[in-house]
Amino acid sequence: MAALVLFGGGGDLAMRMLLPSLYFLEYDGLLPEGLKIIGAARSDESRDDYVARVRAAVEGKARADDAWTDEAWARLDARLDYLPVDATDPASLKPLKDRVGDGGVTSFLAVSPSLYGRIVTALKAAGLAEATDRVVLEKPVGRDLQSFLQIDDAVAHAFSEDQVFRIDHYLGKETVQNLIALRFGNTIFEPLWNSLSIDHVQITVGETVGVGDRWPYYDEYGALRDMLQNHMLQLLCLVAMEPPSDLDPDSVRNEKVKVIRSLRPITEHEAERVTVRGQYVAGTSEGKPAKAYSEERGQASDTETFVAVRVDIDNWRWAGTPFFLRTGKRLAEKRTEIVIQFKPVPHSIFDHGERGHIAANRLVIELQPEEDIALSVMNKKPGLDQRMQLQPIQMSLSWGQGDKGAKPPRRRIAYERLLLDALAGDSTLFVRRDEAEQAWKWVDEVSDAWRGAAFKPKQYAAGTWGPQEADLLLERGGRAWNTGH
Ligand code: BG6
């Protein structure tokens, strides 16, 4: 690959995530030799000014991670360039094409998705969609199935599917990949990984931030489209999929798409029983007063900032084991976790009241704030009690347990893995067209059901875990959200 072009190269995503990731890859000596990195955006900025901005965005992060060296920066600096372009206009892309030559270009579209269609068409016309070129698309691609297909048809006109890299940055997170290792690198979990042994699965993506000035985007999307359609369904797929025959992009994605196709549609009639919509009102978040969403928005709105859903997967492995998904802004904690709740033992031989209580095994895969995998198992309390006393203990399966005393590896930005893979042409951790399509189809059914049932968001105070209906969603089946941390 000769060049990586960051369209929207001066914007928020580029400065917060992409360029710091590229610096860290440079620091570790992982960027392909000779790769040029070109920021491309509308503003008429000089190369020097752009590079100074990049340095300002990168240096603090790198120093905080003890990963700043002048040499690494000098190497990145030497690759960097800036070109003012109108990416929707092939004539304006001509100087860019001249600059990058013919060795293969990866175009990363870190711009508004409403421009994707026009940009890919212009890239094609400008000779930047040749067989050796690639395109990387940030989410959200579309707002529903129809708009997704419209954009994606334009993409498919310019690039073949193996040249297209649809990002879901959750797939670049270390613990998400560790989940694949855990499931398919061990024999002890897989025989139990089904509805015979697993009571239910919980996936929580809790955020304490509010929507703030992102509301013009957010108000159109809401939690369902911003988080559930992509990140949460991807996590669900990795938990629920059948073992792929290898780690080839298509082997893995074939299995994921089968899961999405098996999701039971949510009907208007069912919406109230299996889904919860919420919107935050004023409260206290992380010790500070927090405004209501409608106040940030400047007027009342029916957009949900919280969603919880009971998802049933209609296949042999999972029939009878519900997956509970919840996500929201201004929740009590920033916490992302997957909880595999096993069934209780069929018969307790320790049955002597409270003290003999056996807590069913639980595997907690924590993605944020810490990266950890912990299995709770019952253990004998040491002592000479006549009747054996049990207690749950947590077995940590996290990295530190494998290599005691060694310095933990630096916590990577999810985009580091994804940029490296896109540059190498490996699409295993990217979303294939049919996956995105099926996910939109299912999400459209949910939003149609909400519309049909005139299902408005319930209020919850900022700084709480959402509307109480989200608790009832589990309590109805005698279950509860994990609070054990
Ligand atoms: C983005 C959403 O895709 O993911 C944001 O648009 C959300 O609304 C973010 O805050 C969460 O990502 P992370 O990695 O911080 O969990």
Short mmCIF file of C-alpha atoms and ligand atoms in Angstrom, two decimals:
data_model
loop_
_atom_site.label_atom_id
_atom_site.label_comp_id
_atom_site.label_asym_id
_atom_site.label_seq_id
_atom_site.Cartn_x
_atom_site.Cartn_y
_atom_site.Cartn_z
CA MET A 1 0.00 0.00 0.00
CA ALA A 2 1.55 3.30 -1.09
CA ALA A 3 -0.72 5.74 0.67
CA LEU A 4 -3.39 6.15 3.29
CA VAL A 5 -5.63 9.14 2.63
CA LEU A 6 -7.66 10.44 5.53
CA PHE A 7 -10.65 12.31 4.15
CA GLY A 8 -11.82 14.53 6.97
CA GLY A 9 -8.17 14.45 8.02
CA GLY A 10 -8.50 17.60 10.14
CA GLY A 11 -11.70 16.52 11.88
CA ASP A 12 -12.56 15.12 15.24
CA LEU A 13 -12.22 11.39 14.50
CA ALA A 14 -8.91 11.86 12.71
CA MET A 15 -7.40 13.99 15.45
CA ARG A 16 -8.77 12.03 18.42
CA MET A 17 -8.38 8.49 17.15
CA LEU A 18 -6.84 7.92 13.74
CA LEU A 19 -3.67 10.00 13.90
CA PRO A 20 -2.83 8.99 17.49
CA SER A 21 -3.32 5.36 16.40
CA LEU A 22 -0.98 5.90 13.45
CA TYR A 23 1.58 7.44 15.77
CA PHE A 24 1.45 4.42 18.09
CA LEU A 25 1.81 2.05 15.13
CA GLU A 26 4.79 4.10 13.99
CA TYR A 27 6.25 3.98 17.49
CA ASP A 28 6.00 0.19 17.42
CA GLY A 29 7.51 0.02 13.93
CA LEU A 30 4.36 -1.52 12.49
CA LEU A 31 3.51 0.84 9.63
CA PRO A 32 4.33 -0.46 6.15
CA GLU A 33 7.57 0.87 4.75
CA GLY A 34 7.14 3.76 2.38
CA LEU A 35 3.50 4.38 3.37
CA LYS A 36 2.48 8.02 2.88
CA ILE A 37 -0.26 9.43 5.08
CA ILE A 38 -2.20 12.25 3.54
CA GLY A 39 -4.75 14.37 5.36
CA ALA A 40 -7.35 15.61 2.91
CA ALA A 41 -10.07 18.08 3.79
CA ARG A 42 -11.81 21.14 2.49
CA SER A 43 -9.92 23.78 4.41
CA ASP A 44 -7.03 25.53 2.79
CA GLU A 45 -4.48 24.66 5.44
CA SER A 46 -0.72 24.50 4.82
CA ARG A 47 1.15 21.24 5.38
CA ASP A 48 3.11 22.79 8.25
CA ASP A 49 -0.01 24.00 10.04
CA TYR A 50 -1.66 20.61 9.60
CA VAL A 51 1.36 18.72 10.87
CA ALA A 52 1.58 21.05 13.88
CA ARG A 53 -2.06 20.25 14.67
CA VAL A 54 -1.41 16.54 14.32
CA ARG A 55 1.54 16.79 16.68
CA ALA A 56 -0.56 18.64 19.24
CA ALA A 57 -3.22 15.92 19.00
CA VAL A 58 -0.75 13.08 19.32
CA GLU A 59 1.97 14.17 21.71
CA GLY A 60 -0.06 14.45 24.90
CA LYS A 61 -1.63 11.02 24.40
CA ALA A 62 1.72 9.43 23.59
CA ARG A 63 3.45 10.99 26.57
CA ALA A 64 0.65 9.89 28.87
CA ASP A 65 1.34 6.36 27.68
CA ASP A 66 5.07 6.76 28.03
CA ALA A 67 5.37 6.18 24.31
CA TRP A 68 6.68 9.48 22.95
CA THR A 69 10.03 9.64 21.22
CA ASP A 70 11.28 12.34 18.88
CA GLU A 71 12.48 9.63 16.48
CA ALA A 72 9.06 8.02 16.18
CA TRP A 73 7.49 11.42 15.64
CA ALA A 74 10.12 12.33 13.01
CA ARG A 75 9.30 9.13 11.12
CA LEU A 76 5.57 9.91 11.19
CA ASP A 77 6.19 13.54 10.26
CA ALA A 78 8.16 12.41 7.20
CA ARG A 79 5.14 10.41 5.97
CA LEU A 80 2.58 13.17 6.54
CA ASP A 81 1.18 15.49 3.95
CA TYR A 82 -1.91 17.64 3.58
CA LEU A 83 -4.04 18.44 0.55
CA PRO A 84 -7.11 20.66 0.41
CA VAL A 85 -9.73 18.84 -1.67
CA ASP A 86 -13.41 18.68 -2.38
CA ALA A 87 -13.71 14.91 -2.19
CA THR A 88 -17.00 14.89 -4.06
CA ASP A 89 -15.39 16.44 -7.15
CA PRO A 90 -13.18 14.21 -9.35
CA ALA A 91 -11.32 17.25 -10.76
CA SER A 92 -10.39 18.34 -7.26
CA LEU A 93 -9.09 14.81 -6.54
CA LYS A 94 -6.69 14.90 -9.49
CA PRO A 95 -3.72 16.43 -7.60
CA LEU A 96 -4.23 13.81 -4.91
CA LYS A 97 -4.07 11.02 -7.49
CA ASP A 98 -0.85 12.55 -8.88
CA ARG A 99 0.63 12.75 -5.39
CA VAL A 100 -0.07 9.11 -4.44
CA GLY A 101 1.02 7.46 -7.66
CA ASP A 102 -0.07 3.93 -8.55
CA GLY A 103 1.00 1.75 -5.66
CA GLY A 104 -2.42 1.35 -4.07
CA VAL A 105 -4.39 3.83 -1.99
CA THR A 106 -6.54 3.26 1.06
CA SER A 107 -9.13 6.03 1.36
CA PHE A 108 -10.46 6.40 4.90
CA LEU A 109 -13.75 8.34 4.90
CA ALA A 110 -13.85 10.13 8.24
CA VAL A 111 -16.55 12.51 7.00
CA SER A 112 -20.32 12.75 7.24
CA PRO A 113 -21.88 9.52 5.91
CA SER A 114 -24.27 11.64 3.85
CA LEU A 115 -21.26 12.26 1.57
CA TYR A 116 -20.15 8.64 1.19
CA GLY A 117 -22.10 8.00 -2.01
CA ARG A 118 -20.78 11.07 -3.79
CA ILE A 119 -17.23 10.56 -2.57
CA VAL A 120 -16.90 6.96 -3.71
CA THR A 121 -18.29 7.93 -7.12
CA ALA A 122 -15.72 10.74 -7.35
CA LEU A 123 -12.92 8.40 -6.22
CA LYS A 124 -13.81 6.03 -9.02
CA ALA A 125 -13.86 8.84 -11.59
CA ALA A 126 -10.49 10.11 -10.34
CA GLY A 127 -8.82 6.71 -10.69
CA LEU A 128 -8.66 6.13 -6.94
CA ALA A 129 -10.78 2.98 -7.00
CA GLU A 130 -8.47 0.70 -8.98
CA ALA A 131 -8.06 -2.98 -8.15
CA THR A 132 -5.25 -2.25 -5.66
CA ASP A 133 -7.17 0.53 -3.86
CA ARG A 134 -9.39 0.21 -0.80
CA VAL A 135 -11.99 2.26 1.01
CA VAL A 136 -12.69 2.38 4.74
CA LEU A 137 -16.13 3.55 5.92
CA GLU A 138 -16.94 4.70 9.42
CA LYS A 139 -20.34 3.96 10.91
CA PRO A 140 -23.15 4.87 10.62
CA VAL A 141 -23.57 3.77 7.02
CA GLY A 142 -27.16 4.87 6.56
CA ARG A 143 -29.94 5.50 9.01
CA ASP A 144 -32.11 2.56 8.01
CA LEU A 145 -32.06 -0.31 5.53
CA GLN A 146 -33.12 1.84 2.61
CA SER A 147 -30.52 4.57 3.11
CA PHE A 148 -27.87 1.94 3.83
CA LEU A 149 -28.60 0.22 0.52
CA GLN A 150 -28.53 3.52 -1.34
CA ILE A 151 -25.07 4.35 -0.04
CA ASP A 152 -23.82 0.83 -0.37
CA ASP A 153 -24.98 0.51 -3.96
CA ALA A 154 -22.82 3.52 -4.80
CA VAL A 155 -19.94 1.91 -2.91
CA ALA A 156 -20.44 -1.39 -4.76
CA HIS A 157 -20.39 0.51 -8.05
CA ALA A 158 -16.94 1.86 -7.31
CA PHE A 159 -15.30 -0.94 -5.28
CA SER A 160 -15.68 -4.70 -5.05
CA GLU A 161 -16.66 -6.05 -1.63
CA ASP A 162 -13.14 -7.23 -0.75
CA GLN A 163 -11.91 -3.64 -1.19
CA VAL A 164 -14.49 -2.26 1.28
CA PHE A 165 -13.74 -2.06 5.01
CA ARG A 166 -16.77 -1.09 7.13
CA ILE A 167 -15.55 -0.15 10.57
CA ASP A 168 -17.16 -1.09 13.82
CA HIS A 169 -14.51 0.04 16.25
CA TYR A 170 -15.76 -2.40 18.91
CA LEU A 171 -14.28 -5.23 16.83
CA GLY A 172 -10.85 -3.63 17.27
CA LYS A 173 -11.06 -3.80 21.07
CA GLU A 174 -8.62 -6.23 22.63
CA THR A 175 -11.14 -7.99 24.87
CA VAL A 176 -13.52 -8.53 21.97
CA GLN A 177 -10.80 -10.45 20.17
CA ASN A 178 -10.02 -12.20 23.42
CA LEU A 179 -13.58 -13.46 23.45
CA ILE A 180 -12.85 -15.29 20.20
CA ALA A 181 -9.69 -16.74 21.79
CA LEU A 182 -11.61 -17.75 24.90
CA ARG A 183 -14.36 -19.51 22.98
CA PHE A 184 -12.30 -21.23 20.33
CA GLY A 185 -8.90 -21.60 21.96
CA ASN A 186 -10.21 -23.67 24.87
CA THR A 187 -12.16 -26.89 25.10
CA ILE A 188 -13.81 -26.21 28.44
CA PHE A 189 -16.28 -23.50 27.44
CA GLU A 190 -17.64 -24.58 24.09
CA PRO A 191 -19.51 -27.74 25.25
CA LEU A 192 -21.38 -25.56 27.76
CA TRP A 193 -21.92 -22.65 25.37
CA ASN A 194 -25.60 -23.22 24.63
CA SER A 195 -29.08 -23.12 26.09
CA LEU A 196 -28.59 -26.37 28.03
CA SER A 197 -26.07 -24.70 30.36
CA ILE A 198 -26.54 -20.98 29.88
CA ASP A 199 -29.55 -19.31 31.45
CA HIS A 200 -29.12 -15.97 29.72
CA VAL A 201 -26.59 -13.48 28.40
CA GLN A 202 -26.37 -9.77 29.25
CA ILE A 203 -24.59 -7.17 27.21
CA THR A 204 -24.30 -3.73 28.78
CA VAL A 205 -22.68 -0.67 27.23
CA GLY A 206 -23.11 2.04 29.84
CA GLU A 207 -21.80 5.54 29.28
CA THR A 208 -21.76 8.43 31.72
CA VAL A 209 -21.36 11.11 29.05
CA GLY A 210 -24.42 12.93 27.79
CA VAL A 211 -25.16 13.72 24.17
CA GLY A 212 -24.08 17.36 24.58
CA ASP A 213 -23.45 19.20 21.33
CA ARG A 214 -23.57 16.00 19.27
CA TRP A 215 -27.36 16.27 19.36
CA PRO A 216 -27.86 17.26 15.70
CA TYR A 217 -26.49 13.82 14.73
CA TYR A 218 -27.78 11.95 17.75
CA ASP A 219 -31.33 13.23 17.65
CA GLU A 220 -31.78 11.62 14.25
CA TYR A 221 -30.30 8.29 15.31
CA GLY A 222 -30.92 7.59 18.98
CA ALA A 223 -29.40 4.75 20.98
CA LEU A 224 -30.99 2.07 18.80
CA ARG A 225 -29.20 3.18 15.63
CA ASP A 226 -26.10 4.68 17.24
CA MET A 227 -25.14 1.68 19.38
CA LEU A 228 -27.44 -1.30 19.07
CA GLN A 229 -27.47 -1.69 15.29
CA ASN A 230 -23.71 -1.98 15.23
CA HIS A 231 -21.57 -2.37 18.38
CA MET A 232 -24.05 -4.35 20.43
CA LEU A 233 -25.20 -6.67 17.67
CA GLN A 234 -21.57 -7.32 16.80
CA LEU A 235 -20.85 -8.33 20.40
CA LEU A 236 -23.95 -10.51 20.41
CA CYS A 237 -22.78 -12.21 17.20
CA LEU A 238 -19.38 -13.05 18.62
CA VAL A 239 -20.95 -14.59 21.70
CA ALA A 240 -23.62 -16.48 19.78
CA MET A 241 -21.97 -17.58 16.53
CA GLU A 242 -21.05 -21.16 15.67
CA PRO A 243 -17.33 -21.97 15.54
CA PRO A 244 -16.01 -20.80 12.17
CA SER A 245 -13.75 -23.27 10.37
CA ASP A 246 -10.87 -20.79 10.43
CA LEU A 247 -10.24 -17.09 10.94
CA ASP A 248 -10.69 -16.20 7.31
CA PRO A 249 -12.79 -13.07 6.88
CA ASP A 250 -15.59 -14.93 5.18
CA SER A 251 -15.60 -17.91 7.55
CA VAL A 252 -16.13 -15.60 10.52
CA ARG A 253 -18.58 -13.29 8.82
CA ASN A 254 -20.64 -16.17 7.43
CA GLU A 255 -21.21 -17.31 11.01
CA LYS A 256 -22.07 -13.81 12.26
CA VAL A 257 -24.59 -13.18 9.55
CA LYS A 258 -26.36 -16.46 10.39
CA VAL A 259 -26.85 -15.18 13.93
CA ILE A 260 -28.35 -11.88 12.79
CA ARG A 261 -30.68 -13.73 10.49
CA SER A 262 -31.85 -15.82 13.45
CA LEU A 263 -32.84 -12.86 15.63
CA ARG A 264 -36.53 -13.04 16.38
CA PRO A 265 -38.24 -9.96 14.92
CA ILE A 266 -39.80 -7.64 17.46
CA THR A 267 -43.39 -6.92 16.62
CA GLU A 268 -45.59 -4.00 17.55
CA HIS A 269 -47.52 -6.33 19.79
CA GLU A 270 -44.34 -7.45 21.60
CA ALA A 271 -42.57 -4.07 21.76
CA GLU A 272 -43.76 -3.14 25.23
CA ARG A 273 -42.86 -6.52 26.72
CA VAL A 274 -39.39 -6.96 25.25
CA THR A 275 -38.03 -3.45 24.73
CA VAL A 276 -37.47 -0.35 26.86
CA ARG A 277 -36.82 3.12 25.50
CA GLY A 278 -35.57 5.84 27.78
CA GLN A 279 -34.46 9.44 27.74
CA TYR A 280 -32.49 11.15 30.50
CA VAL A 281 -33.82 14.08 32.46
CA ALA A 282 -31.75 16.26 34.76
CA GLY A 283 -29.83 14.47 37.48
CA THR A 284 -26.37 14.03 38.89
CA SER A 285 -23.70 12.43 36.79
CA GLU A 286 -20.33 11.59 38.31
CA GLY A 287 -20.99 13.98 41.17
CA LYS A 288 -21.96 16.93 38.96
CA PRO A 289 -25.37 18.28 38.01
CA ALA A 290 -26.33 17.08 34.53
CA LYS A 291 -28.86 18.62 32.18
CA ALA A 292 -31.80 16.83 30.63
CA TYR A 293 -31.41 15.65 27.05
CA SER A 294 -34.28 17.90 25.96
CA GLU A 295 -32.44 20.86 27.44
CA GLU A 296 -29.27 20.05 25.50
CA ARG A 297 -31.40 19.56 22.43
CA GLY A 298 -33.18 22.88 23.05
CA GLN A 299 -36.66 21.37 22.70
CA ALA A 300 -38.63 18.24 23.51
CA SER A 301 -37.72 15.20 21.45
CA ASP A 302 -38.82 11.58 21.16
CA THR A 303 -35.32 10.26 20.58
CA GLU A 304 -34.18 7.53 22.98
CA THR A 305 -30.90 7.96 24.83
CA PHE A 306 -31.35 4.52 26.41
CA VAL A 307 -32.48 1.23 25.00
CA ALA A 308 -32.84 -2.20 26.53
CA VAL A 309 -34.04 -5.21 24.58
CA ARG A 310 -34.67 -8.87 25.17
CA VAL A 311 -33.39 -10.62 22.09
CA ASP A 312 -34.29 -14.20 21.29
CA ILE A 313 -32.16 -16.12 18.85
CA ASP A 314 -34.25 -18.67 17.05
CA ASN A 315 -31.78 -21.47 16.40
CA TRP A 316 -30.87 -24.82 17.99
CA ARG A 317 -28.03 -23.51 20.12
CA TRP A 318 -29.87 -20.63 21.74
CA ALA A 319 -33.59 -21.45 21.77
CA GLY A 320 -34.77 -20.62 25.30
CA THR A 321 -31.73 -18.54 26.28
CA PRO A 322 -32.55 -14.83 26.04
CA PHE A 323 -29.92 -12.18 25.40
CA PHE A 324 -30.55 -8.91 27.26
CA LEU A 325 -28.93 -5.85 25.73
CA ARG A 326 -28.88 -2.37 27.25
CA THR A 327 -27.06 0.81 26.43
CA GLY A 328 -27.48 4.46 27.24
CA LYS A 329 -26.00 7.87 27.81
CA ARG A 330 -25.78 9.46 31.26
CA LEU A 331 -25.95 6.13 33.03
CA ALA A 332 -24.55 5.43 36.47
CA GLU A 333 -21.21 4.10 35.22
CA LYS A 334 -19.01 3.89 32.16
CA ARG A 335 -19.07 0.15 31.88
CA THR A 336 -19.10 -2.28 28.99
CA GLU A 337 -19.48 -5.94 29.78
CA ILE A 338 -20.78 -9.23 28.54
CA VAL A 339 -22.18 -11.52 31.21
CA ILE A 340 -22.67 -15.21 30.54
CA GLN A 341 -24.98 -16.43 33.26
CA PHE A 342 -24.87 -20.20 33.63
CA LYS A 343 -27.78 -22.22 35.00
CA PRO A 344 -27.83 -23.22 38.65
CA VAL A 345 -26.73 -26.71 39.66
CA PRO A 346 -29.62 -29.14 39.12
CA HIS A 347 -29.60 -30.30 42.74
CA SER A 348 -27.79 -28.88 45.72
CA ILE A 349 -26.23 -31.24 48.24
CA PHE A 350 -25.35 -28.24 50.39
CA ASP A 351 -28.93 -27.27 50.88
CA HIS A 352 -29.08 -25.90 54.40
CA GLY A 353 -30.60 -22.48 54.03
CA GLU A 354 -28.84 -19.25 53.19
CA ARG A 355 -25.42 -20.45 54.19
CA GLY A 356 -25.47 -23.30 51.75
CA HIS A 357 -26.65 -21.12 48.91
CA ILE A 358 -24.99 -21.88 45.60
CA ALA A 359 -24.61 -18.96 43.21
CA ALA A 360 -24.74 -20.13 39.61
CA ASN A 361 -21.49 -19.71 37.68
CA ARG A 362 -21.08 -16.47 35.85
CA LEU A 363 -18.50 -15.46 33.29
CA VAL A 364 -18.02 -11.70 33.09
CA ILE A 365 -16.15 -10.32 30.12
CA GLU A 366 -15.36 -6.71 30.91
CA LEU A 367 -14.34 -4.45 28.05
CA GLN A 368 -14.41 -1.12 29.89
CA PRO A 369 -13.27 0.51 32.11
CA GLU A 370 -10.92 -2.45 32.72
CA GLU A 371 -10.16 -5.28 30.33
CA ASP A 372 -10.79 -8.42 32.28
CA ILE A 373 -12.44 -11.81 32.09
CA ALA A 374 -13.60 -13.32 35.35
CA LEU A 375 -15.34 -16.60 36.11
CA SER A 376 -17.19 -16.98 39.37
CA VAL A 377 -17.02 -20.46 40.88
CA MET A 378 -18.18 -21.86 44.20
CA ASN A 379 -15.53 -22.75 46.70
CA LYS A 380 -15.40 -24.19 50.21
CA LYS A 381 -14.97 -21.64 52.95
CA PRO A 382 -11.93 -22.72 54.94
CA GLY A 383 -12.79 -23.89 58.43
CA LEU A 384 -14.15 -26.71 60.55
CA ASP A 385 -17.86 -25.98 60.28
CA GLN A 386 -19.82 -29.20 60.64
CA ARG A 387 -21.83 -28.28 57.62
CA MET A 388 -19.73 -27.27 54.70
CA GLN A 389 -19.90 -23.55 53.97
CA LEU A 390 -19.57 -22.32 50.40
CA GLN A 391 -18.49 -19.02 48.96
CA PRO A 392 -18.20 -17.69 45.42
CA ILE A 393 -14.71 -16.75 44.29
CA GLN A 394 -13.69 -14.88 41.16
CA MET A 395 -11.12 -16.49 38.90
CA SER A 396 -9.54 -13.81 36.80
CA LEU A 397 -8.57 -14.94 33.33
CA SER A 398 -7.08 -11.61 32.40
CA TRP A 399 -3.70 -11.03 30.84
CA GLY A 400 -1.85 -10.29 34.08
CA GLN A 401 -2.57 -13.80 35.35
CA GLY A 402 -0.66 -15.31 32.46
CA ASP A 403 2.56 -13.42 32.94
CA LYS A 404 2.94 -12.44 36.56
CA GLY A 405 5.29 -9.58 37.27
CA ALA A 406 5.63 -8.46 33.65
CA LYS A 407 4.63 -4.93 32.69
CA PRO A 408 1.15 -5.08 31.17
CA PRO A 409 1.01 -4.29 27.46
CA ARG A 410 -0.03 -0.77 26.54
CA ARG A 411 -3.77 -0.44 26.21
CA ARG A 412 -4.32 0.11 22.53
CA ILE A 413 -6.80 2.32 20.72
CA ALA A 414 -9.21 0.01 18.84
CA TYR A 415 -8.33 1.81 15.60
CA GLU A 416 -4.70 0.66 15.78
CA ARG A 417 -5.70 -2.94 15.06
CA LEU A 418 -8.27 -1.88 12.46
CA LEU A 419 -5.97 0.50 10.56
CA LEU A 420 -3.27 -2.15 10.46
CA ASP A 421 -5.72 -4.75 9.18
CA ALA A 422 -7.20 -2.42 6.55
CA LEU A 423 -3.70 -1.60 5.30
CA ALA A 424 -2.92 -5.32 5.14
CA GLY A 425 -6.24 -6.06 3.41
CA ASP A 426 -7.52 -8.33 6.18
CA SER A 427 -11.26 -7.80 6.60
CA THR A 428 -11.95 -10.35 9.38
CA LEU A 429 -12.70 -7.58 11.89
CA PHE A 430 -14.80 -5.51 9.48
CA VAL A 431 -18.50 -5.68 8.74
CA ARG A 432 -19.57 -7.30 5.48
CA ARG A 433 -22.37 -5.83 3.41
CA ASP A 434 -24.88 -8.57 4.20
CA GLU A 435 -24.19 -8.32 7.95
CA ALA A 436 -24.92 -4.60 7.96
CA GLU A 437 -27.95 -5.19 5.78
CA GLN A 438 -29.46 -7.83 8.07
CA ALA A 439 -28.71 -5.71 11.14
CA TRP A 440 -30.54 -2.74 9.62
CA LYS A 441 -33.45 -4.98 8.67
CA TRP A 442 -33.86 -6.14 12.27
CA VAL A 443 -33.41 -2.64 13.68
CA ASP A 444 -35.95 -1.22 11.22
CA GLU A 445 -38.46 -3.77 12.53
CA VAL A 446 -37.82 -2.55 16.08
CA SER A 447 -38.28 1.07 15.13
CA ASP A 448 -41.41 0.25 13.09
CA ALA A 449 -42.79 -1.59 16.11
CA TRP A 450 -42.09 1.43 18.31
CA ARG A 451 -43.78 3.74 15.83
CA GLY A 452 -46.75 1.42 15.42
CA ALA A 453 -47.23 1.12 19.17
CA ALA A 454 -46.64 4.88 19.67
CA PHE A 455 -43.99 3.81 22.13
CA LYS A 456 -42.39 6.90 23.69
CA PRO A 457 -39.19 6.98 25.73
CA LYS A 458 -39.58 6.70 29.51
CA GLN A 459 -37.71 9.26 31.56
CA TYR A 460 -34.75 8.38 33.74
CA ALA A 461 -32.63 10.65 35.88
CA ALA A 462 -29.09 11.26 34.63
CA GLY A 463 -26.69 9.18 36.69
CA THR A 464 -28.97 6.14 37.10
CA TRP A 465 -29.14 2.82 35.24
CA GLY A 466 -32.09 3.89 33.07
CA PRO A 467 -35.85 3.54 33.47
CA GLN A 468 -37.03 0.98 36.02
CA GLU A 469 -38.74 -0.90 33.19
CA ALA A 470 -35.26 -2.07 32.21
CA ASP A 471 -34.99 -3.88 35.54
CA LEU A 472 -38.45 -5.34 35.11
CA LEU A 473 -37.39 -6.74 31.74
CA LEU A 474 -35.18 -9.18 33.67
CA GLU A 475 -37.14 -9.41 36.91
CA ARG A 476 -40.12 -10.88 35.07
CA GLY A 477 -38.02 -14.00 34.47
CA GLY A 478 -36.54 -13.97 37.99
CA ARG A 479 -33.27 -12.45 36.73
CA ALA A 480 -31.34 -9.26 37.43
CA TRP A 481 -28.68 -7.14 35.74
CA ASN A 482 -25.19 -7.83 36.98
CA THR A 483 -24.12 -5.49 39.73
CA GLY A 484 -21.35 -7.64 41.11
CA HIS A 485 -18.23 -5.60 40.58
C1 BG6 B 1 -19.73 5.49 18.94
C2 BG6 B 1 -21.04 6.16 19.22
O1 BG6 B 1 -19.84 4.63 17.85
O2 BG6 B 1 -19.33 4.73 20.09
C3 BG6 B 1 -20.93 7.04 20.45
O3 BG6 B 1 -21.41 6.95 18.10
C4 BG6 B 1 -20.41 6.25 21.62
O4 BG6 B 1 -22.22 7.59 20.76
C5 BG6 B 1 -19.12 5.51 21.26
O5 BG6 B 1 -20.15 7.17 22.67
C6 BG6 B 1 -18.71 4.57 22.38
O6 BG6 B 1 -17.44 4.04 22.11
P1 BG6 B 1 -16.50 3.51 23.28
O7 BG6 B 1 -15.36 2.88 22.56
O8 BG6 B 1 -16.11 4.72 24.08
O9 BG6 B 1 -17.32 2.55 24.08
#
